[in-house]
Short mmCIF file of C-alpha atoms in Angstrom, two decimals:
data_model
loop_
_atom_site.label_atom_id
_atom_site.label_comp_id
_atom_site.label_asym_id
_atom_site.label_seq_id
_atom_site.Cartn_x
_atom_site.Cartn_y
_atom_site.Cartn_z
CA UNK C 1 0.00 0.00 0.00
CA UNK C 2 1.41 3.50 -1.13
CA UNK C 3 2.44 5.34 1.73
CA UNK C 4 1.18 9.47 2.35
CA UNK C 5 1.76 11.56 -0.22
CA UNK C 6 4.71 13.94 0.53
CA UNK C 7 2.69 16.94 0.52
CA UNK C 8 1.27 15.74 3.99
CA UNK C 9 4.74 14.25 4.82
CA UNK C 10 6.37 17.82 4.54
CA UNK C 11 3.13 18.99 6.92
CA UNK C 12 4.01 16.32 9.55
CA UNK C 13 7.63 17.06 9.41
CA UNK C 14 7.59 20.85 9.20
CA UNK C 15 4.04 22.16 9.94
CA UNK C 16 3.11 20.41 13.39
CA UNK C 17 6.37 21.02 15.01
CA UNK C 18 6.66 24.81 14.32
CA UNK C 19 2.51 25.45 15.82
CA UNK C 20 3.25 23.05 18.49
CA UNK C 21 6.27 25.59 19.43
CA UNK C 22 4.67 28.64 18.86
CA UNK C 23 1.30 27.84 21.02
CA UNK C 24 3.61 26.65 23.85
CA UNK C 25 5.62 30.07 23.54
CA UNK C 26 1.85 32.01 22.93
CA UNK C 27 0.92 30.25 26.17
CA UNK C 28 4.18 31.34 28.35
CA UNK C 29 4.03 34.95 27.15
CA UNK C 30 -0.07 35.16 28.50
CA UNK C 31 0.43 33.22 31.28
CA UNK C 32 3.16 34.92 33.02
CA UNK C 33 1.74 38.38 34.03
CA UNK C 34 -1.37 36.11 35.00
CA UNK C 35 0.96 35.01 37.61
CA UNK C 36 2.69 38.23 38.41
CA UNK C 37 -0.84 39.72 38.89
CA UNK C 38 -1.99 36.75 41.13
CA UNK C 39 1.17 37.34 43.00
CA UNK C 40 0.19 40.76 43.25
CA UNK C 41 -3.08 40.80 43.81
CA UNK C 42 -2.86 38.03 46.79
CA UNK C 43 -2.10 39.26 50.00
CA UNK C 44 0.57 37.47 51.56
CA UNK C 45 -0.74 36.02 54.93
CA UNK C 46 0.52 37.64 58.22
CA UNK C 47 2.25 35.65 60.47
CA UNK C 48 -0.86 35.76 62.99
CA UNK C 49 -2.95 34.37 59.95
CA UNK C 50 -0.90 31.47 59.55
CA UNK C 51 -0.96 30.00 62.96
CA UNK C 52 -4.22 30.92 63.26
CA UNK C 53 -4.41 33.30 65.60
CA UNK C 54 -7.03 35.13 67.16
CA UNK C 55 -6.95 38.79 65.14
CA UNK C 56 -8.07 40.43 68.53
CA UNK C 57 -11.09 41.50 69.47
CA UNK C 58 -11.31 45.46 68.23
CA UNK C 59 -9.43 46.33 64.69
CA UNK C 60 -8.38 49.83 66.15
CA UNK C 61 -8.66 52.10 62.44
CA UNK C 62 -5.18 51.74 60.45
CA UNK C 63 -2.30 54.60 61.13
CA UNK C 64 -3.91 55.32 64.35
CA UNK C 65 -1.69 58.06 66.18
CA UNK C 66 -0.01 57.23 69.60
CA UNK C 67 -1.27 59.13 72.27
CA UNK C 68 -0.69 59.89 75.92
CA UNK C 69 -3.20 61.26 78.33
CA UNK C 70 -2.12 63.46 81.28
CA UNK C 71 -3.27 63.59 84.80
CA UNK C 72 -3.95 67.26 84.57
CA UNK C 73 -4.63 69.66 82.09
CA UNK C 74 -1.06 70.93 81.67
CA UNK C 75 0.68 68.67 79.75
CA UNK C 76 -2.87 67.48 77.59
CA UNK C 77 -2.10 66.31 74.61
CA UNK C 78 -2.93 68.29 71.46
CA UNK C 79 -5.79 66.02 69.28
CA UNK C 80 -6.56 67.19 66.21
CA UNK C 81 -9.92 66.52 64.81
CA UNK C 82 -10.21 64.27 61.58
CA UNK C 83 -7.54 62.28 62.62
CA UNK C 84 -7.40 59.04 64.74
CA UNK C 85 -5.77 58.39 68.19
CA UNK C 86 -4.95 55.30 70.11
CA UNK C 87 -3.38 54.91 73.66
CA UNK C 88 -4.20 52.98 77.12
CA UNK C 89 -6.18 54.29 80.18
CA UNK C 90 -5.02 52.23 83.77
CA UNK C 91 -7.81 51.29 86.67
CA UNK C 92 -9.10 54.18 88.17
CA UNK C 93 -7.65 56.60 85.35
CA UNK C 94 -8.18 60.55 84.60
CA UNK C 95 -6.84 61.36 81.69
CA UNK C 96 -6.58 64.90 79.85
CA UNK C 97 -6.43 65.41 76.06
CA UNK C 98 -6.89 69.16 74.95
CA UNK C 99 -8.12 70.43 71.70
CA UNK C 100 -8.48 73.62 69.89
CA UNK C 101 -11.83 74.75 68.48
CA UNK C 102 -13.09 77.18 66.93
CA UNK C 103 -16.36 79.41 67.86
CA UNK C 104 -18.72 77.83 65.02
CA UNK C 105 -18.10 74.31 64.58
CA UNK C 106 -19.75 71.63 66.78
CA UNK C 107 -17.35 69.16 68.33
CA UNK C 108 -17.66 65.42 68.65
CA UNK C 109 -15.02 63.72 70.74
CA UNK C 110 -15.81 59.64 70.66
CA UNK C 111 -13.58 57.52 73.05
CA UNK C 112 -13.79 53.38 72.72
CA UNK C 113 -12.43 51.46 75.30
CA UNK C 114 -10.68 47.95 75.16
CA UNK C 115 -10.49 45.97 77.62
CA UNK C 116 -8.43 42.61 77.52
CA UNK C 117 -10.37 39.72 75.82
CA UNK C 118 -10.22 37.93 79.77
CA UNK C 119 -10.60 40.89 81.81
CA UNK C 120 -13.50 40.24 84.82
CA UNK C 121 -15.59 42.96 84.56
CA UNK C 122 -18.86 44.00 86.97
CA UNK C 123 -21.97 45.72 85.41
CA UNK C 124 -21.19 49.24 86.22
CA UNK C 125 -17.25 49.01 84.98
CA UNK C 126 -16.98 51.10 82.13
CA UNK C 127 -15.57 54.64 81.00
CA UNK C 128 -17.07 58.40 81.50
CA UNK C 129 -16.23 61.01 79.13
CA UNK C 130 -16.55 64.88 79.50
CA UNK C 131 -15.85 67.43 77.75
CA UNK C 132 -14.69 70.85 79.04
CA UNK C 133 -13.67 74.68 78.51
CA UNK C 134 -10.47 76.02 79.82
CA UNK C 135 -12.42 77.49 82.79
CA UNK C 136 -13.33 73.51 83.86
CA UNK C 137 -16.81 74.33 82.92
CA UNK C 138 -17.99 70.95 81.43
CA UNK C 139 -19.78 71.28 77.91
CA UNK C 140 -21.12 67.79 78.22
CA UNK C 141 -20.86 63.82 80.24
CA UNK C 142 -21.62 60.76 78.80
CA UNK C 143 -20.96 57.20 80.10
CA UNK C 144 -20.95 53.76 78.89
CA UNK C 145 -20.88 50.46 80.79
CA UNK C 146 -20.37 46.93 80.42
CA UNK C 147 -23.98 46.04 81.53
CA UNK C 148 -26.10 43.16 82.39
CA UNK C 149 -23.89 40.70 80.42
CA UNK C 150 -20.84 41.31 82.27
CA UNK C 151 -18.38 40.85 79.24
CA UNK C 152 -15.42 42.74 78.25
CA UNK C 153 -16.20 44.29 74.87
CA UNK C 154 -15.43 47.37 73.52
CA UNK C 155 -17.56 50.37 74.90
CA UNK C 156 -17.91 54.00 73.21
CA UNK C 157 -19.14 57.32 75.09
CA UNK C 158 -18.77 60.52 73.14
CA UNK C 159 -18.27 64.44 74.48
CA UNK C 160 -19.11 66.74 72.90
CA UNK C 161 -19.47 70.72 72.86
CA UNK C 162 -22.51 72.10 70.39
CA UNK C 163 -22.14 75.57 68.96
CA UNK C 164 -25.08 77.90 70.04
CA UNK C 165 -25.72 76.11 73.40
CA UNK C 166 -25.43 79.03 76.34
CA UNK C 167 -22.43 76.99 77.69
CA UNK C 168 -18.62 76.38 76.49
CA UNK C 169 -19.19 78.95 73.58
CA UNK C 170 -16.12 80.82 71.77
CA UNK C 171 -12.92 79.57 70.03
CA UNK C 172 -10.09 78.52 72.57
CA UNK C 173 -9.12 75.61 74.19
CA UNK C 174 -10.67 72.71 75.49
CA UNK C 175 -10.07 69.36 77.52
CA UNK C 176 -11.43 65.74 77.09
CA UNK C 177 -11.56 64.24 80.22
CA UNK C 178 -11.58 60.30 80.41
CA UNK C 179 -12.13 58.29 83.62
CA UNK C 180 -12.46 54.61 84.13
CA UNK C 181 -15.32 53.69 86.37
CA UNK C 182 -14.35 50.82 87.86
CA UNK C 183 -16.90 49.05 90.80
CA UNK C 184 -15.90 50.89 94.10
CA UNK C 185 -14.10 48.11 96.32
CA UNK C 186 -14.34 45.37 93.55
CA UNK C 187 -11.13 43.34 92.83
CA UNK C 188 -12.68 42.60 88.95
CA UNK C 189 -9.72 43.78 87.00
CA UNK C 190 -5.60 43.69 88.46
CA UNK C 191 -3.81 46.86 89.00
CA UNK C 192 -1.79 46.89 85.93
CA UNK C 193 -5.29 45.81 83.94
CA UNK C 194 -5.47 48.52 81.39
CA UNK C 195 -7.50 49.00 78.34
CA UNK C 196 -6.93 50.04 75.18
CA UNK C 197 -8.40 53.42 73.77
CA UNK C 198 -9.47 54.79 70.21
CA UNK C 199 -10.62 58.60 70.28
CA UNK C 200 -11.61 59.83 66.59
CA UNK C 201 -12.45 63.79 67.48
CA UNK C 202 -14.43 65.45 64.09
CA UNK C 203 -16.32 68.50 64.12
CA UNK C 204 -19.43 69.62 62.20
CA UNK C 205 -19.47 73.33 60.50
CA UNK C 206 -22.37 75.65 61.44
CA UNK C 207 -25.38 75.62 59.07
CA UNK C 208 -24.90 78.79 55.81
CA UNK C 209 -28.10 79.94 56.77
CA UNK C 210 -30.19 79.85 60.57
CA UNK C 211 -33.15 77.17 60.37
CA UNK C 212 -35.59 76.09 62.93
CA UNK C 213 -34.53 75.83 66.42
CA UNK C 214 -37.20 73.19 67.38
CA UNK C 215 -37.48 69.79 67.23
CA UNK C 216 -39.91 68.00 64.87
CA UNK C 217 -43.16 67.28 66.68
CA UNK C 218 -44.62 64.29 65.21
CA UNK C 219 -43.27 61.15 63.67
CA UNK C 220 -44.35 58.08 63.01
CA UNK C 221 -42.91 56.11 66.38
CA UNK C 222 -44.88 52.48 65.41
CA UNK C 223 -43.07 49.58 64.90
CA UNK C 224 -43.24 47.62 61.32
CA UNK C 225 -43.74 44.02 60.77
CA UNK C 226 -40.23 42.37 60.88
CA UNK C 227 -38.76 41.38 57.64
CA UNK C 228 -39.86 37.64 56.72
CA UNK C 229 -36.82 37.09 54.06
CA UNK C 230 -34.62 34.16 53.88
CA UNK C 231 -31.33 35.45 55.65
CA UNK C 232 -28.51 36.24 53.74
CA UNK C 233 -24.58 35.00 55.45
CA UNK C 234 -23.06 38.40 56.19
CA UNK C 235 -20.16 38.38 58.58
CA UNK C 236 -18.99 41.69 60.57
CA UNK C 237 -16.56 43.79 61.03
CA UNK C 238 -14.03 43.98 64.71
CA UNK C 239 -14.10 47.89 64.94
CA UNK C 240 -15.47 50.98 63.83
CA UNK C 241 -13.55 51.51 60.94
CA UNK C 242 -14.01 48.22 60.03
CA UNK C 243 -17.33 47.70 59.91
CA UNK C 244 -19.06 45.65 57.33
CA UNK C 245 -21.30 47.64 54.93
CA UNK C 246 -25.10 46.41 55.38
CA UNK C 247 -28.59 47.48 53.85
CA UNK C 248 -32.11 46.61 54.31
CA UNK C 249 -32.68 42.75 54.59
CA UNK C 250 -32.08 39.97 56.84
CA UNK C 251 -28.88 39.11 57.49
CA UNK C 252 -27.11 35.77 59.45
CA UNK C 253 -24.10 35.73 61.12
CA UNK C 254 -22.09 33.40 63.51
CA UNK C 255 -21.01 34.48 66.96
CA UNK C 256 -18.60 32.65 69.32
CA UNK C 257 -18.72 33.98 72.87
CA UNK C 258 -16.98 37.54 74.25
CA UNK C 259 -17.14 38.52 70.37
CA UNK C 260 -18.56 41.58 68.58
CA UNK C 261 -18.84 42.88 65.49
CA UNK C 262 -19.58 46.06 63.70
CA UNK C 263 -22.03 47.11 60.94
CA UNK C 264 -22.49 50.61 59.11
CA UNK C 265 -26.23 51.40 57.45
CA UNK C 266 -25.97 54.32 54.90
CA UNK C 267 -28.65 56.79 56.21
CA UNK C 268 -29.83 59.80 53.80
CA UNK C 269 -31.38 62.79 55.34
CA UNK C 270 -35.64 61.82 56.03
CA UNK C 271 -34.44 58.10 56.64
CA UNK C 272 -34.74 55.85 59.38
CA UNK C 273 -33.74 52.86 60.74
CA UNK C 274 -35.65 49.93 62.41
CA UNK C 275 -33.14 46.87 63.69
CA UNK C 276 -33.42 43.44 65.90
CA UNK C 277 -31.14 41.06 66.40
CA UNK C 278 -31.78 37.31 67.70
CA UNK C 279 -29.83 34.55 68.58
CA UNK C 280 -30.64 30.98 67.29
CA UNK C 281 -31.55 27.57 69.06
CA UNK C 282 -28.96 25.47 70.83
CA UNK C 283 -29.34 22.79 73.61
CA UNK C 284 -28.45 23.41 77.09
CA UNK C 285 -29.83 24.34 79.93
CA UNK C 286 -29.89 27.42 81.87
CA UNK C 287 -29.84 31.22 81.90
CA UNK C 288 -27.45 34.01 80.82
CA UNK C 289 -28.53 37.65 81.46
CA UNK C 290 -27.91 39.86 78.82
CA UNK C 291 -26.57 37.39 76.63
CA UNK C 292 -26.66 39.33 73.12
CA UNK C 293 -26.21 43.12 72.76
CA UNK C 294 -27.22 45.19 69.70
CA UNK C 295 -25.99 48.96 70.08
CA UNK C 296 -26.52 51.58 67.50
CA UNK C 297 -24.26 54.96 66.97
CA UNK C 298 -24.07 57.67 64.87
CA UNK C 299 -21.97 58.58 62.39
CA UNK C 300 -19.82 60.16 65.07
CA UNK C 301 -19.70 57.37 67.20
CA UNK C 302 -22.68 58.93 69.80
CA UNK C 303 -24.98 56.51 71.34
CA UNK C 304 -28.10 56.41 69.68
CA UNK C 305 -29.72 53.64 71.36
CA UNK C 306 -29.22 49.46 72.29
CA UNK C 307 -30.82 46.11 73.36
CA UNK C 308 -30.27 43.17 75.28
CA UNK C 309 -32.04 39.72 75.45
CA UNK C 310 -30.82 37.32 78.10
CA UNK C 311 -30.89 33.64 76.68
CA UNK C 312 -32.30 30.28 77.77
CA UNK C 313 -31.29 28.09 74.52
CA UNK C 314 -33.77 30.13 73.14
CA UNK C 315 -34.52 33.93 73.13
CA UNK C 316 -36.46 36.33 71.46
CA UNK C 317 -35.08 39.59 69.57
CA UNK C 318 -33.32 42.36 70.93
CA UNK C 319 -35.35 45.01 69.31
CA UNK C 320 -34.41 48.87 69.08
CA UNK C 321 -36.90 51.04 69.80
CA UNK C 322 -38.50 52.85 67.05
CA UNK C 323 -36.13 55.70 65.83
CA UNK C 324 -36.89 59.10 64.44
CA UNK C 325 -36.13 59.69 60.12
CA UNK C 326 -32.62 61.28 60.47
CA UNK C 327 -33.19 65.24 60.58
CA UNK C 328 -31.45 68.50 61.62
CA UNK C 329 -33.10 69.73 64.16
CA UNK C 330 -33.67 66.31 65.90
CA UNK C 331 -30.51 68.04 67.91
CA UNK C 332 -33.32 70.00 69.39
CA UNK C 333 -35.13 67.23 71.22
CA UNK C 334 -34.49 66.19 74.51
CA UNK C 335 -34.39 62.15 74.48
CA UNK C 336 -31.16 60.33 73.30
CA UNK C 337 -32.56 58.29 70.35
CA UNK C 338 -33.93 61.23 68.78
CA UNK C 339 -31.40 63.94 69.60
CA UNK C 340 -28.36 61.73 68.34
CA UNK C 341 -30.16 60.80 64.58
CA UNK C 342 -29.21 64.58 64.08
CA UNK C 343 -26.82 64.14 60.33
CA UNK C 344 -26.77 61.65 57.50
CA UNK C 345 -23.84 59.14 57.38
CA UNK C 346 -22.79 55.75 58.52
CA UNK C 347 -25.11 54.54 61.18
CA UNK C 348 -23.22 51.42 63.28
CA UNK C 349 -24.62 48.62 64.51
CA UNK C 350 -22.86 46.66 66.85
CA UNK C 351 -23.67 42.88 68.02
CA UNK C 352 -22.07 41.54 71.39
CA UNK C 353 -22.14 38.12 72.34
CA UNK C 354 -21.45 37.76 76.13
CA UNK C 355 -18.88 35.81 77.00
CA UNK C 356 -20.83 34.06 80.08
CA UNK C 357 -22.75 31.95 77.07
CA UNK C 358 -20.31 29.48 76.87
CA UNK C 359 -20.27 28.58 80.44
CA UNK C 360 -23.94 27.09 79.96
CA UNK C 361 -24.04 26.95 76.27
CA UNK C 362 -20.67 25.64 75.29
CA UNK C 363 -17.99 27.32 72.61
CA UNK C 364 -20.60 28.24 70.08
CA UNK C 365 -19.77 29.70 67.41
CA UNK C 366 -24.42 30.84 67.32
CA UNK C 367 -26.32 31.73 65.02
CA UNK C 368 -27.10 35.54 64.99
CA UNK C 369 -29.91 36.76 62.63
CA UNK C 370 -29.90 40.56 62.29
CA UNK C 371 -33.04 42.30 60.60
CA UNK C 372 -32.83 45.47 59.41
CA UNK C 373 -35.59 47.72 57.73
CA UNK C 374 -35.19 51.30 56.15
CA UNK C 375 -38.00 52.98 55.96
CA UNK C 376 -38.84 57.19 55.12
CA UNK C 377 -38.25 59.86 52.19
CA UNK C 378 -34.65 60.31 51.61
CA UNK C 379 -34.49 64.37 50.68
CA UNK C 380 -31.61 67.04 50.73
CA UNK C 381 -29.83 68.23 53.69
CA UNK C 382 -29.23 71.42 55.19
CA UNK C 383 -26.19 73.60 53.87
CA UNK C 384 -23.52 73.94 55.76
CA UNK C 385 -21.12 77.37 56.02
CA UNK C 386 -18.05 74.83 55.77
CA UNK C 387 -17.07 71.10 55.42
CA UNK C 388 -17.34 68.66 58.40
CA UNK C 389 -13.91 66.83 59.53
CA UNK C 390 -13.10 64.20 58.45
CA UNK C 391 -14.56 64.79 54.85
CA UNK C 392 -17.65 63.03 54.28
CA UNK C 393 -18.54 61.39 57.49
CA UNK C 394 -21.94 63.45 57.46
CA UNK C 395 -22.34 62.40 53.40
CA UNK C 396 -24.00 59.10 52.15
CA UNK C 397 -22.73 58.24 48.57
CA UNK C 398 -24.20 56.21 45.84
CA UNK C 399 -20.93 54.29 46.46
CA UNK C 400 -21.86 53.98 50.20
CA UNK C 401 -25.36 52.74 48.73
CA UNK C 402 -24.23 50.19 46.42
CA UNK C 403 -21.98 48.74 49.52
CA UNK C 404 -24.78 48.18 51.49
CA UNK C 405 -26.24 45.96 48.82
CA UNK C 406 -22.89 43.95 47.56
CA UNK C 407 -21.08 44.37 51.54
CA UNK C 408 -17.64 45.57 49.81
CA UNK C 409 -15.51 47.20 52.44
CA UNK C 410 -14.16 49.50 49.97
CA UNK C 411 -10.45 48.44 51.05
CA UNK C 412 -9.89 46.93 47.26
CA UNK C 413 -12.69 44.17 47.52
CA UNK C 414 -12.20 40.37 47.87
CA UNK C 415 -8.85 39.62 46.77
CA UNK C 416 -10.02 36.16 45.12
CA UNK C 417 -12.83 37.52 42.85
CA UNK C 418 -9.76 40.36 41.97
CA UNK C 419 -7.52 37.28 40.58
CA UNK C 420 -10.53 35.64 39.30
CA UNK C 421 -10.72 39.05 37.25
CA UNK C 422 -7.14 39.44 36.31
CA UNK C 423 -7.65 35.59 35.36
CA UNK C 424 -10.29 36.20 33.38
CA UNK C 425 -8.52 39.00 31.48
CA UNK C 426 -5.26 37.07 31.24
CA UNK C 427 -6.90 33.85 30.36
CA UNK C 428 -8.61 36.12 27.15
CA UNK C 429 -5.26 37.04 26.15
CA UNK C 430 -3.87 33.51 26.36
CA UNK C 431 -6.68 32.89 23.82
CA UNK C 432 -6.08 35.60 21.40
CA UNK C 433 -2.19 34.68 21.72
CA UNK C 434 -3.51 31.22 20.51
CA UNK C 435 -6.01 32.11 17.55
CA UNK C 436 -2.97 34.89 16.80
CA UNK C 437 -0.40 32.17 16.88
CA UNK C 438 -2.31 29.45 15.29
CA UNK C 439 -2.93 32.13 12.24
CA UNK C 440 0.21 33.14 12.02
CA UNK C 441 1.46 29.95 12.02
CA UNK C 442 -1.07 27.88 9.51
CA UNK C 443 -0.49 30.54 7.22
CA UNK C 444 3.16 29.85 7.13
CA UNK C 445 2.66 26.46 6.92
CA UNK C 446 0.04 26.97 4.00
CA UNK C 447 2.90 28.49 2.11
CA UNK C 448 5.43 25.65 2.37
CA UNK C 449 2.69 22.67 1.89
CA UNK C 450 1.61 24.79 -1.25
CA UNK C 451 5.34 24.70 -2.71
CA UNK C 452 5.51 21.25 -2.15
CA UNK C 453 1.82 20.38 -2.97
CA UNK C 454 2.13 18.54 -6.55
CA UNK C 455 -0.26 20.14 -9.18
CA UNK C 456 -3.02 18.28 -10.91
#
C-alpha cells in the first residue's frame, strides 16, 4: 500500500512542530503576568494568619496616632480633629487630652475602650467622658458600661461641645476628660489591667443659613412588621472603621462567645432605621442575662440607642426602639434616640455576644440573625457654612449605597474575585495569543505545503 503523499509528509515534518512551538511560547508569554498579577493581587498572609491566631477583638482604624493622656490639664495632649488616636487608660484613670476649636463648629469627641479579651468585669465598669472649657466648665458627660452581660467588649461614650448652646461657647481651648469607672471596692480587673483606647475627634461646620430651632413634633414612632426574608450569610466587622457595609434585609451571622462585630447602614437625610437582632436555638440548659447586645451609633460614634435579650437556649429579639427619620433639628429634642439621629452618614450597629454563654451553652460559634428595615423619604440636607472633619462622614454616597447591597468594604474588595478578574482577562489574552499564533502559524505552513503540494 502507497504510503502518504509527501505533501502531507512535509506537513508532519515541518508544519506540526513549528505550531506546536509557537502555542507553547503564545501560552508562556499570557500566562506569566497572569501570575505576576496573582502574585500581586494576593495578599501574603501575616504571620498571625498562619498560625491561626485570634486577630483580637477590636481592629483599632489603620495609622492610628499614639497618644498619651495626662493627669492634669497641663501637659494634655494636642488632638486634632479628623484624625485618629490610640493609647491605654489604667484602673481608676483621669486622663486629659486638649483640643483647639473654633467658635462655630460643633465638636464630637468619641472615646472606645478595650479591655483585655479575659478581663473580669462588673456591670457598672466602664468609661465616662466629659468634655470641658479652659475654665473647667464641662460642655457635656456621657458614660458607657459593660452592663447586664458582664463581658469585656469594647464600649464607646462621646463628648461633645454644640455651637449655640449658652455653655462652652467661643474659640479657645478645650479638655477631654476620660475616667475609668471601675466598681468601688471590687477586685474585677488587676492593678496593671489597662484597656486600650481609640478617640476619633471630628467636628461639624455651622449651618450657611439659621433654620428652625425646634425639634420636629410628630413622627411616626410604630413599629413595622419584621422582615420575613430568607437570611442572607453576612459576617462583621471587629471595629469601627471596620465595619461591614449592610442594607435593608435579613442578614445571618455566627457568633462565638466575648465577640462583637460592627455594621455601618448608609442613612440619607428623612431616613430611618428599624433593627433586631436574635440569637438561634442550641441545647443546654440554663440562663445568661444579657446574653446578646445590639448597640446603634451615629456617624460620630454617639450613642443612639441598644438592646439586650438574656438567653435560655432560646430567646427572642433584641429590638431597638422605634427611631426618628434622620433630621437636623432632631438636635433640638431632649431624648437620646432622637437627639443623636441629628446628620446623615454611617449609622453602626454593633452585636455583642457575652462571653458568660459558653459557660452554659458551650464554645458556640451561634447563630445571629440581624433584621434590618429602612423605611422614610430620603431628601436634601441642610447647607452647611463649611465642610465637616473628616470629609464626608456626614455624606451618604451612591458608592456607600451600592456597599450596602454587595457588603464591599471598599479596602480593594475580595482579593479572590480580583484574581478571578485578572484571570479572566489574562486567560482572554492567552486565547487571542492562541487564535494569533495558530494564524500566524497555519499561514506559514500553508505556504510551504503549497510549494511542495504537486499540481493536478
Amino acid at each position: 500500500m502507497a504510503g502518504p503523499p509527501a505533501w502531507w509528509r512535509g506537513v508532519r515534518r515541518h508544519v506540526l512542530p513549528a505550531v506546536g512551538a509557537a502555542l507553547a511560547a503564545a501560552f508562556r508569554a499570557a500566562l506569566a503576568p497572569v501570575a505576576v498579577c496573582a502574585a500581586l493581587v494576593l495578599p501574603a498572609a501575616s504571620p498571625a494568619a498562619a498560625a491561626g491566631a485570634d486577630p483580637g477583638p477590636y481592629a483599632f482604624a489603620p495609622g492610628a496616632r499614639g497618644v498619651v493622656g495626662a493627669r492634669d490639664t497641663a501637659g494634655a495632649a494636642l488632638l486634632d480633629p479628623g484624625r485618629t488616636y490610640r493609647g491605654t487608660l489604667p484602673r481608676n484613670g483621669r486622663l486629659y487630652y486638649r483640643l483647639e476649636l473654633t467658635a462655630g463648629d460643633t465638636a464630637y469627641v468619641p472615646v472606645t475602650a478595650v479591655p483585655p479579651v479575659d478581663a473580669t468585669v462588673s456591670a457598672t465598669d466602664g468609661i465616662r467622658v466629659s468634655l470641658r472649657d479652659a475654665h473647667g466648665t464641662s460642655c457635656s458627660y456621657a458614660s458607657a458600661r459593660f452592663g447586664a452581660g458582664l463581658s469585656p467588649r469594647p464600649v464607646t461614650a462621646l463628648g461633645q461641645r454644640e455651637a449655640g448652646k449658652s455653655l462652652c461657647q467661643g474659640a479657645g481651648t478645650y479638655y477631654l476628660l476620660v475616667e475609668r469607672l471601675d466598681a468601688q471596692g471590687s477586685h474585677a480587673a488587676a492593678p496593671d489591667d489597662a484597656w486600650e483606647l481609640e478617640i476619633a475627634p471630628a467636628t461639624e461646620p455651622a449651618l450657611a443659613r439659621t433654620g428652625t430651632t425646634t425639634a420636629p413634633r410628630a413622627w411616626d414612632s410604630a413599629t413595622p412588621a419584621p422582615l420575613t426574608d430568607a437570611p442572607r450569610d453576612r459576617s462583621g466587622g471587629t471595629g469601627f472603621t471596620a465595619a461591614r457595609p449592610l442594607g435593608e434585609g435579613v442578614w445571618r451571622t455566627r457568633l462565638e462567645p466575648g465577640q462583637t462585630r460592627f455594621y455601618k447602614v448608609p442613612l440619607d437625610w428623612g431616613r430611618r432605621l428599624y433593627a433586631s437582632a436574635g440569637l438561634g436555638d442550641s441545647p443546654g440548659h440554663g440562663y445568661v442575662g444579657g446574653a446578646l447586645n445590639l448597640s446603634l451609633y451615629n456617624p460620630v460614634r454617639g450613642y443612639v440607642d441598644d438592646a439586650s435579650v438574656g438567653y435560655t437556649g432560646t430567646a427572642g429579639p433584641a429590638a431597638l426602639q422605634p427611631l426618628p427619620p434622620v433630621e437636623y433639628a432632631n438636635r433640638y429634642a431632649v431624648p437620646t434616640a432622637v437627639t443623636s439621629v441629628r446628620f446623615a452618614g454611617d449609622y453602626y450597629l454593633v452585636l455583642h455576644l457575652s462571653a458568660r454563654t459558653a459557660r452554659t451553652f458551650g464554645p458556640g460559634p451561634f447563630e445571629v440573625t440581624l433584621r434590618v428595615r429602612v423605611g422614610g423619604q430620603a431628601h436634601s440636607g441642610p447647607a452647611y457654612a463649611g465642610r465637616p472633619v473628616p470629609a464626608g462622614v456626614l455624606t451618604v454616597t451612591g458608592q456607600d449605597r451600592t456597599a450596602a447591597l454587595t457588603g464591599a468594604t471598599g479596602d480593594g474588595g475580595d482579593p479572590t474575585m480580583t484574581l478571578v478578574a485578572v484571570g479572566g482577562i489574562g486567560g482572554g489574552t492567552a486565547l487571542l495569543l492562541f487564535l494569533g499564533g495558530w494564524t500566524v502559524v497555519a499561514r506559514r505552513a500553508q505556504r510551504r505545503v503549497s510549494a511542495q503540494k504537486p499540481t493536478a
